[in-house]
Backbone as ProteinMPNN parsed JSONL, in Angstrom:
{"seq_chain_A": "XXXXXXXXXXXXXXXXXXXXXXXXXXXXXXXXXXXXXXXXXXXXXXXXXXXXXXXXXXXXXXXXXXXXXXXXXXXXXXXXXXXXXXXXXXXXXXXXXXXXXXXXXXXXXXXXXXXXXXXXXXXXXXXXXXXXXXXXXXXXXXXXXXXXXXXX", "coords_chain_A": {"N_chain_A": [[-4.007, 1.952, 10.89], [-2.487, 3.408, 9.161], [-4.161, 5.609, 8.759], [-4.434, 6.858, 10.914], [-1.944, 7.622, 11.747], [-1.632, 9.365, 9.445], [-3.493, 11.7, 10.223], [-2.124, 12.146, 12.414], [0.367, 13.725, 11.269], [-1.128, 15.424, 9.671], [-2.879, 16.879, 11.378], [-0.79, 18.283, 13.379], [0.419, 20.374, 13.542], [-1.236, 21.721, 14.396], [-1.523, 21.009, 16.469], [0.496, 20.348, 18.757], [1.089, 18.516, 20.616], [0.705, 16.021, 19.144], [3.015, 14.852, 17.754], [4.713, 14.804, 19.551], [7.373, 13.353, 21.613], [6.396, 10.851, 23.618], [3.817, 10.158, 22.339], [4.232, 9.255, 19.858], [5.92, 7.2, 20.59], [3.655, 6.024, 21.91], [2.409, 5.751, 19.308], [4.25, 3.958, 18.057], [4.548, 1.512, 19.784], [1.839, 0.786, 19.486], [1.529, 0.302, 16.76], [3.836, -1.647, 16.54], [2.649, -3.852, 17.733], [0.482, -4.175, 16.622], [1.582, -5.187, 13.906], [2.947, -7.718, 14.859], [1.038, -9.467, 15.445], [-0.217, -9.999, 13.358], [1.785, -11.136, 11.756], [2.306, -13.371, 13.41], [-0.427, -14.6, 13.358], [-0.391, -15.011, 10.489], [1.394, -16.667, 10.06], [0.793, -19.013, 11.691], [0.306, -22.458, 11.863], [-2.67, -23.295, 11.98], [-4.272, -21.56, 11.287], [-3.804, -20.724, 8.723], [-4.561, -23.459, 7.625], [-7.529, -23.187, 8.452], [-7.836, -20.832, 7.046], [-9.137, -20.699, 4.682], [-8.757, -19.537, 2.199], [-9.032, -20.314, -0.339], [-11.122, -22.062, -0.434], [-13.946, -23.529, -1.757], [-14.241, -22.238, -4.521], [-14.591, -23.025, -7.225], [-11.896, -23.84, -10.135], [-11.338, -22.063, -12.332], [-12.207, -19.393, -10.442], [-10.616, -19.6, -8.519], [-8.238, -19.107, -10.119], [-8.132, -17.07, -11.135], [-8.353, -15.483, -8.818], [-5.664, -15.681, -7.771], [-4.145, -14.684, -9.487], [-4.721, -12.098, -9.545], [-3.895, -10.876, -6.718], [-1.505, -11.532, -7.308], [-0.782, -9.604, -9.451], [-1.391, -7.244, -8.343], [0.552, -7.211, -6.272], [3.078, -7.393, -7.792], [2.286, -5.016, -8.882], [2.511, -3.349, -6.721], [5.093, -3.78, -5.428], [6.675, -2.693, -8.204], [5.499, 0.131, -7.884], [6.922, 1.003, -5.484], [9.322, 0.262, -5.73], [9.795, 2.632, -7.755], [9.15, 4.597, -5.855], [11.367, 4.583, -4.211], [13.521, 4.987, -5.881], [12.645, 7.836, -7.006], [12.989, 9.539, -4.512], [15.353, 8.902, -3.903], [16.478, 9.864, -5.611], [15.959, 12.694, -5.326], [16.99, 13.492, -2.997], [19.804, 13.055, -3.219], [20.462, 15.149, -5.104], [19.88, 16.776, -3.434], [21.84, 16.818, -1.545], [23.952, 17.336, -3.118], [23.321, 19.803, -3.596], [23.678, 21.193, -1.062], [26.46, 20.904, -0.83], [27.639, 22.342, -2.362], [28.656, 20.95, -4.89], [26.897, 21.687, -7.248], [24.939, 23.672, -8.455], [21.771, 24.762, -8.013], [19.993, 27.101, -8.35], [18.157, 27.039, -6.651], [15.834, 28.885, -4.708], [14.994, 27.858, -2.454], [15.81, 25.248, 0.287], [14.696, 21.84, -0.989], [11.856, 20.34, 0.24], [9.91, 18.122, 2.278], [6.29, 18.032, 1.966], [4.277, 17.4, 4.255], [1.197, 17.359, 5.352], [0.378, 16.603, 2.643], [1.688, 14.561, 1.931], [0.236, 12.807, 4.028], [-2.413, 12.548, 3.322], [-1.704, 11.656, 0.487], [-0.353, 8.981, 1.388], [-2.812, 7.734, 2.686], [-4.18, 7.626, 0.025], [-3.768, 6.132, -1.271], [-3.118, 3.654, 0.573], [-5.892, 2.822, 0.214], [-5.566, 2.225, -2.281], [-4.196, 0.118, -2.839], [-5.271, -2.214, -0.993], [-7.536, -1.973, -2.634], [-6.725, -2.839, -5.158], [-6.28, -5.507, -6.254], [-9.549, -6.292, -6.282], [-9.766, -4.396, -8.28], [-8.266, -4.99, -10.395], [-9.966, -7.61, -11.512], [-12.13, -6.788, -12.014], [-11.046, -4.814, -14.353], [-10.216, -7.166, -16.062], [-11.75, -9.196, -16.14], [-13.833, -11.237, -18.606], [-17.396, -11.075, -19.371], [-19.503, -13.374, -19.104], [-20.652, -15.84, -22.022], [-23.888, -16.43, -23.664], [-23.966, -19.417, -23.891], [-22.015, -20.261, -22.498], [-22.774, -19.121, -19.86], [-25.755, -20.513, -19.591], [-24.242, -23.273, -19.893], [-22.784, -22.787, -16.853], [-24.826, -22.821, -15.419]], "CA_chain_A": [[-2.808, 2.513, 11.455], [-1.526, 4.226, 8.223], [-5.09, 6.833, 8.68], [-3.918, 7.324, 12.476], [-0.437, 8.167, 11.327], [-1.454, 10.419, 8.361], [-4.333, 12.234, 10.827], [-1.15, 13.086, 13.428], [0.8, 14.489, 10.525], [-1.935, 16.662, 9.315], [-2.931, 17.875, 12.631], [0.951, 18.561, 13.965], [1.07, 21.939, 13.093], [-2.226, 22.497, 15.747], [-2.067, 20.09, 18.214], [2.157, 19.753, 19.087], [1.125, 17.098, 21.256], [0.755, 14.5, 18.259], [4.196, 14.568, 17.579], [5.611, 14.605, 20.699], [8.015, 11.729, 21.796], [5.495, 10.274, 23.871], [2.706, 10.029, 20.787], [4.936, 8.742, 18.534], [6.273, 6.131, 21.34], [2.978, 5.038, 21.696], [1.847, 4.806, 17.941], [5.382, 3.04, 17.911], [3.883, 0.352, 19.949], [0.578, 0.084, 18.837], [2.159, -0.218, 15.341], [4.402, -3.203, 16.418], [1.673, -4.955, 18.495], [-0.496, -4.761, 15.131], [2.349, -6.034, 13.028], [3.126, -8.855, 15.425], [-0.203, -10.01, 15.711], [-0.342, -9.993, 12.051], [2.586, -12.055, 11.798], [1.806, -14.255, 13.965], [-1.751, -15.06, 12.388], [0.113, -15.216, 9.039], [2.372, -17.589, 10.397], [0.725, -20.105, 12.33], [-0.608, -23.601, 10.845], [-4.029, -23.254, 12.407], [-4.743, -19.961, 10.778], [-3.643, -21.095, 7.317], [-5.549, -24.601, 7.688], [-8.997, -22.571, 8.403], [-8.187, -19.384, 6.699], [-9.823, -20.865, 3.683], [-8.137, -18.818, 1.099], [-9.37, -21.023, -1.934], [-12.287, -22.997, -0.134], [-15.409, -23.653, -2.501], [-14.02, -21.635, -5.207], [-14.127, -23.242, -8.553], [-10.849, -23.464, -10.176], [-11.104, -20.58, -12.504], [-12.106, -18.404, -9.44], [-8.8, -19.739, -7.83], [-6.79, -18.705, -10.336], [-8.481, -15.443, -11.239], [-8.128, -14.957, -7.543], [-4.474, -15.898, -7.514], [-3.664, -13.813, -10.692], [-5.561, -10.612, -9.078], [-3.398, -10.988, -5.358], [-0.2, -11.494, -8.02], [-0.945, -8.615, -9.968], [-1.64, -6.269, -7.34], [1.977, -7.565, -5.669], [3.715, -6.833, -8.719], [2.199, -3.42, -9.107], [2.95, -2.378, -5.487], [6.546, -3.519, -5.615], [7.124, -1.609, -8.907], [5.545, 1.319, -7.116], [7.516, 1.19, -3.851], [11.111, 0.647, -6.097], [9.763, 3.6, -8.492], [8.986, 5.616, -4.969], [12.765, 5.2, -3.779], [14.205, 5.972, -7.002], [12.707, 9.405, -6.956], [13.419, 10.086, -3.232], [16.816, 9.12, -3.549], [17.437, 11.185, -6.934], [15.3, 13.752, -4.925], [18.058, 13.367, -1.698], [21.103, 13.205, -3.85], [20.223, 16.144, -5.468], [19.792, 18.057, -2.067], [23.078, 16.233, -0.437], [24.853, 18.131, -3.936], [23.315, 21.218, -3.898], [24.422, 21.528, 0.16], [27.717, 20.366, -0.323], [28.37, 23.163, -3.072], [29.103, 20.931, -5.831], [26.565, 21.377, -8.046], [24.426, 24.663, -7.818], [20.681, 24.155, -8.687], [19.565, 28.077, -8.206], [16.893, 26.938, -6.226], [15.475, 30.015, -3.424], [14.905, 27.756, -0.815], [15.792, 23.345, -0.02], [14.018, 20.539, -1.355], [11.35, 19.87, 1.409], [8.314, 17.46, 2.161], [5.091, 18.736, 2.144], [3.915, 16.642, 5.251], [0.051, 16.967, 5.092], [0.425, 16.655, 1.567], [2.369, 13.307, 2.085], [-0.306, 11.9, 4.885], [-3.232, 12.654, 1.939], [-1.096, 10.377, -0.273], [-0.464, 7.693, 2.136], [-4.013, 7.473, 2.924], [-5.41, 7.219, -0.71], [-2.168, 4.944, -1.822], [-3.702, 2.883, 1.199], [-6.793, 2.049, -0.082], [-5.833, 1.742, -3.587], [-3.266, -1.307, -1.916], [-6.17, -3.271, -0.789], [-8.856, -2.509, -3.398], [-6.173, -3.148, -6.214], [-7.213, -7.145, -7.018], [-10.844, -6.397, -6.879], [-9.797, -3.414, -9.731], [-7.63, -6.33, -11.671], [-10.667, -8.416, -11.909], [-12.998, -5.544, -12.808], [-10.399, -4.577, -15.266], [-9.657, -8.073, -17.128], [-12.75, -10.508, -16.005], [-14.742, -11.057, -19.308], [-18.809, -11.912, -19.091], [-20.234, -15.153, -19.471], [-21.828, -15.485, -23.464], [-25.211, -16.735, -22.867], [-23.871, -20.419, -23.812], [-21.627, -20.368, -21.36], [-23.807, -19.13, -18.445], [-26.03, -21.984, -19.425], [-23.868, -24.444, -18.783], [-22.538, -23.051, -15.883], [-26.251, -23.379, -14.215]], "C_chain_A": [[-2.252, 3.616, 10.544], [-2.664, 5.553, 8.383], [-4.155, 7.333, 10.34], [-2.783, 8.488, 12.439], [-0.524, 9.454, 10.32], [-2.276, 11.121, 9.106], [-2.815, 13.205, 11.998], [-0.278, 13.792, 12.405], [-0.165, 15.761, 10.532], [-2.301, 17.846, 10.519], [-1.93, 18.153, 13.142], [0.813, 19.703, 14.474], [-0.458, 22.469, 14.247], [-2.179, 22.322, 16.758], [0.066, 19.68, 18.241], [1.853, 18.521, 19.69], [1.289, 15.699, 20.082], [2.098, 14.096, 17.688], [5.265, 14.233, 18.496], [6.135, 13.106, 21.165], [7.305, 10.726, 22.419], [4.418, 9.626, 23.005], [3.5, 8.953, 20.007], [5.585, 7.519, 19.061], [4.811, 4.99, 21.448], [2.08, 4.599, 20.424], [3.059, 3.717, 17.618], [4.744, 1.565, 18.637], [2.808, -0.114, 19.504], [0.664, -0.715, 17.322], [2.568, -1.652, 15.247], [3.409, -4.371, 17.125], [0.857, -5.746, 17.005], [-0.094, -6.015, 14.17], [2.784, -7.573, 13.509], [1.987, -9.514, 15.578], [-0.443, -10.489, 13.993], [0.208, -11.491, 11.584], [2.44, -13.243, 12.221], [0.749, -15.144, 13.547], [-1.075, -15.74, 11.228], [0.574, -16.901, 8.861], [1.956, -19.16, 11.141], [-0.605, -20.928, 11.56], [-2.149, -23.392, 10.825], [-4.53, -22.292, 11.469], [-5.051, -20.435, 9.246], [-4.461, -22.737, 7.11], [-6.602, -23.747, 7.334], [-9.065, -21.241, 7.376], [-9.486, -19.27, 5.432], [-9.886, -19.552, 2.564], [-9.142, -18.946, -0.3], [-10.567, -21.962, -1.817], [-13.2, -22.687, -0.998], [-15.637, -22.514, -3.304], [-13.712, -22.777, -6.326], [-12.603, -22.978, -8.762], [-10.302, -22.472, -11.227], [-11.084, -19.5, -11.743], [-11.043, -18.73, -8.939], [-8.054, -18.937, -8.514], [-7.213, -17.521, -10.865], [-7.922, -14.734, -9.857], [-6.899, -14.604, -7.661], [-3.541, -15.122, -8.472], [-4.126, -12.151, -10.087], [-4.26, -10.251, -8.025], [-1.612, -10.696, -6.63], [0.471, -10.319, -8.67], [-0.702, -6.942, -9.007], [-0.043, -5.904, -6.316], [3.115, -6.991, -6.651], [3.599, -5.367, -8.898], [2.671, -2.634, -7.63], [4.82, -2.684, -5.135], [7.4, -2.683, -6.145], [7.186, -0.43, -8.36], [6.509, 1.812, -6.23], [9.156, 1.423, -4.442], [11.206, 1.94, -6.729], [9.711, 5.019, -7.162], [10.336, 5.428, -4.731], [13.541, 5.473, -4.281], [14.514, 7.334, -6.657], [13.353, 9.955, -5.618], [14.672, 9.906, -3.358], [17.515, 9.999, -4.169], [17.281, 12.475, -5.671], [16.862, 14.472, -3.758], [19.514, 13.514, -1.975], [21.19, 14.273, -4.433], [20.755, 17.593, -4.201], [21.41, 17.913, -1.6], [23.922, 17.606, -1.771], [24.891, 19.637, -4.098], [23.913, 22.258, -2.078], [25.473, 21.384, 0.014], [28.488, 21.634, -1.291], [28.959, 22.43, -4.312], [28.453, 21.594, -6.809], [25.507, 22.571, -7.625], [22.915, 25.029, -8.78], [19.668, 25.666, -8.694], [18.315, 27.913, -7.561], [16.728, 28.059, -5.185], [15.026, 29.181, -2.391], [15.086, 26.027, -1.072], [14.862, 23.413, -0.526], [13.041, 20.179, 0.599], [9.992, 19.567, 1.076], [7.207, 18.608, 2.712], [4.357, 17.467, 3.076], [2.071, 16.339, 5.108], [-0.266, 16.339, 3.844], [0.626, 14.801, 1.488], [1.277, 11.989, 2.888], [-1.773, 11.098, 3.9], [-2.643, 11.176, 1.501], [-0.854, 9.262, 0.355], [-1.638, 7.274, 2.086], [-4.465, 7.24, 1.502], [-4.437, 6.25, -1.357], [-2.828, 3.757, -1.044], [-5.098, 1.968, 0.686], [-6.696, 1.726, -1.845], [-5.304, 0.414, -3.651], [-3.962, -1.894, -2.03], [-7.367, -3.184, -1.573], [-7.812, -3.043, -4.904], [-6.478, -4.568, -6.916], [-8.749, -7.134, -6.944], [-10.546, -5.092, -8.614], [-9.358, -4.02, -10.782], [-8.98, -7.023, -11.759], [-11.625, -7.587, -12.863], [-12.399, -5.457, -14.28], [-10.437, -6.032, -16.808], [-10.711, -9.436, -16.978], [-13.532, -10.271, -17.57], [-16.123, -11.483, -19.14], [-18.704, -12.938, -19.788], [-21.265, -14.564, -20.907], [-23.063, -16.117, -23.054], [-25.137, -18.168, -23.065], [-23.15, -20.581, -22.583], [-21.767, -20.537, -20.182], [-25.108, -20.171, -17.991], [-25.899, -22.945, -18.965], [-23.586, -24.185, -17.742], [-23.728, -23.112, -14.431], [-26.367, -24.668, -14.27]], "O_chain_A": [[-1.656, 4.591, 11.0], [-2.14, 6.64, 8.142], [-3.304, 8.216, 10.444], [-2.715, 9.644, 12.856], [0.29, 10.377, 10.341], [-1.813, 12.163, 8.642], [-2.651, 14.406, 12.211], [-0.128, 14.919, 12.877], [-0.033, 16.795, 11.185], [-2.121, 19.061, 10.585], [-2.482, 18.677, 14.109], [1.032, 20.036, 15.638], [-0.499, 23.59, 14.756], [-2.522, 22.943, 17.764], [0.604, 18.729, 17.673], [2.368, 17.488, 19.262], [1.899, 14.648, 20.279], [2.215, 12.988, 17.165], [6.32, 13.622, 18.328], [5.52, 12.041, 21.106], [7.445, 9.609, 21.92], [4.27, 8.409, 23.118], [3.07, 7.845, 19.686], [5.888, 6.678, 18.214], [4.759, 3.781, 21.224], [1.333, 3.625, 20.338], [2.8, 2.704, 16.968], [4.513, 0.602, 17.906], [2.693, -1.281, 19.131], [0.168, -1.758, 16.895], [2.155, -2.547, 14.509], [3.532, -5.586, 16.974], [0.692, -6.878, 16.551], [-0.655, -7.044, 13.794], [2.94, -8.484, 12.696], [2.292, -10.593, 16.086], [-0.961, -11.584, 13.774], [-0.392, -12.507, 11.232], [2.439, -14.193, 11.438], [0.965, -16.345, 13.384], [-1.207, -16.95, 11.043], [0.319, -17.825, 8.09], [2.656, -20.172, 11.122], [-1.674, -20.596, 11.048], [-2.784, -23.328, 9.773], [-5.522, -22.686, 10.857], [-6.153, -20.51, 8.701], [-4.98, -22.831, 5.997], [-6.771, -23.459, 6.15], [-10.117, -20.731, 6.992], [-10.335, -18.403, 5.222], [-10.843, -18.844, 2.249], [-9.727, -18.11, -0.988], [-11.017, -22.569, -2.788], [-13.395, -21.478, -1.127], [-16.638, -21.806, -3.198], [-12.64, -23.381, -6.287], [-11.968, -22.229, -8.021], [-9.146, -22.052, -11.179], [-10.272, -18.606, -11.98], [-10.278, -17.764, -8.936], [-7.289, -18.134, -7.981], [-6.24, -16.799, -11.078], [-7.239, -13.711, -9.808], [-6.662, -13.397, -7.69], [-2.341, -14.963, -8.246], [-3.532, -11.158, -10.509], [-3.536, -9.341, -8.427], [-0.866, -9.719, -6.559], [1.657, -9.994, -8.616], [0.005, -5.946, -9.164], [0.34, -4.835, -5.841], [3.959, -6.194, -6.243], [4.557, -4.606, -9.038], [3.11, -1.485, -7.576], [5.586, -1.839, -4.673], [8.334, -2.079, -5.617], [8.231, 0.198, -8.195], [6.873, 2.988, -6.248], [9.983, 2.233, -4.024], [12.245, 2.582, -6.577], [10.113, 6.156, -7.407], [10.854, 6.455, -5.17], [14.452, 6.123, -3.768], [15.534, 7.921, -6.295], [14.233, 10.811, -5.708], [15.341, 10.827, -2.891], [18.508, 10.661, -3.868], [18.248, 13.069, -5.194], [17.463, 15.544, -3.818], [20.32, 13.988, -1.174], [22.364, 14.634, -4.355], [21.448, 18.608, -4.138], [22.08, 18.911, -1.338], [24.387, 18.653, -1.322], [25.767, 20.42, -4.466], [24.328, 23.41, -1.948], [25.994, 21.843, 1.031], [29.669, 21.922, -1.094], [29.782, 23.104, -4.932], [29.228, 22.261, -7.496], [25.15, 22.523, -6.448], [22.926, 25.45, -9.937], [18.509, 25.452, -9.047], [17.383, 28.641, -7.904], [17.817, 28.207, -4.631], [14.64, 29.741, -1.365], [14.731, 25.462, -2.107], [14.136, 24.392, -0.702], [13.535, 19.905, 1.693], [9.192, 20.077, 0.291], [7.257, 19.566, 3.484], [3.875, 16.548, 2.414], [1.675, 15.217, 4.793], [-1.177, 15.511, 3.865], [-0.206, 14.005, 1.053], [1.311, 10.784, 2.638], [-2.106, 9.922, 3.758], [-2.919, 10.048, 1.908], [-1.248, 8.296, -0.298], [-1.755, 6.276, 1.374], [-5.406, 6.448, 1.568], [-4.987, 5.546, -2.203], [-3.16, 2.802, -1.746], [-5.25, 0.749, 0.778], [-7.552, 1.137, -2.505], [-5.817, -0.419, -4.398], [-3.918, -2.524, -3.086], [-8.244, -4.035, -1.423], [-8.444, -3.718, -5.716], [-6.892, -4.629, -8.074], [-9.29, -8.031, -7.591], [-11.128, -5.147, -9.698], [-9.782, -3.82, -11.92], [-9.098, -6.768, -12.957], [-11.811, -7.703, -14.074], [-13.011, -5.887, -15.257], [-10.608, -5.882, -18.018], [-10.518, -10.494, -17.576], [-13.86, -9.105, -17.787], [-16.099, -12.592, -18.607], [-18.038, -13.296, -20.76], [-22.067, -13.638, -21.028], [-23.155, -16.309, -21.841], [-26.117, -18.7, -22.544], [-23.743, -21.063, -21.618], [-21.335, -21.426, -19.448], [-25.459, -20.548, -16.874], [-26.569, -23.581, -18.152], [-23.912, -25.106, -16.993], [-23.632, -23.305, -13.219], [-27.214, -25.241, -13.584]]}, "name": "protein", "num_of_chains": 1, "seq": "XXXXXXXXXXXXXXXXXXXXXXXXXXXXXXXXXXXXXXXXXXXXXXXXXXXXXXXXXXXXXXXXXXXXXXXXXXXXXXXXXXXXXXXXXXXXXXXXXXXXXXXXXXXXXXXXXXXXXXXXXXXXXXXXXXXXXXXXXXXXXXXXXXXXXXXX"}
């Protein structure tokens, strides 16, 4: 959904149609169908019974697992509070330099760079979901050759 979304950005500026209220009504639904379906899954016992999260995982792989998923949560929170920081400085900035308090000699607003923005969504996207295989990469150590021994 987030490639879909950053693909009608980029193309905008050729194709008007991808922006148009219609477009954007129906990525609006497709969006919430996704998310409700999501939810739903998330949410119901059955799902979480079978999902088999932690099935026939040793319990170092558990908690490597569970430290990776943790990690990855932590780092995209930080991100997301460190992204509305800037946008808001970014926005407060603009609100001051329109209002005439505060006069920033800039030659033209503060404005998004839209393709620019869809780019970044899109590779922000997959860094999201490969981020706990990159924590393990990052902090798994090898097996010494006693080790791997026993664990045959």
């Amino acid at each position: 959904m987030v490639q879909i979304l950053g693909a009608m950005i980029l193309y905008s500026e050729q194709y008007a149609l991808l922006t148009s209220p219609l477009m954007l009504g129906l990525y609006a639904g497709v969006m919430l169908m996704v998310v409700a379906s999501g939810v739903y899954a998330v949410t119901n016992r059955v799902f979480l019974r079978f999902s088999g999260a932690n099935s026939g995982l040793q319990e170092w792989e558990a908690k490597t697992q569970d430290d990776a998923y943790s990690f990855a949560c932590r780092i995209i929170l930080k991100g997301a509070l460190i992204a509305f920081l800037i946008v808001s400085i970014f926005g407060a900035l603009q609100m001051l330099g329109m209002t005439g308090w505060m006069n920033f000699n800039l030659s033209e607003s503060l404005v998004l760079n839209f393709p620019g923005m869809a780019a970044l969504t899109i590779i922000l996207t997959y860094v999201i979901v490969l981020l706990p295989t990159l924590y393990i990469a990052w902090t798994l150590k090898p097996l010494s050759e006693d080790e791997y021994d026993l664990a045959l």
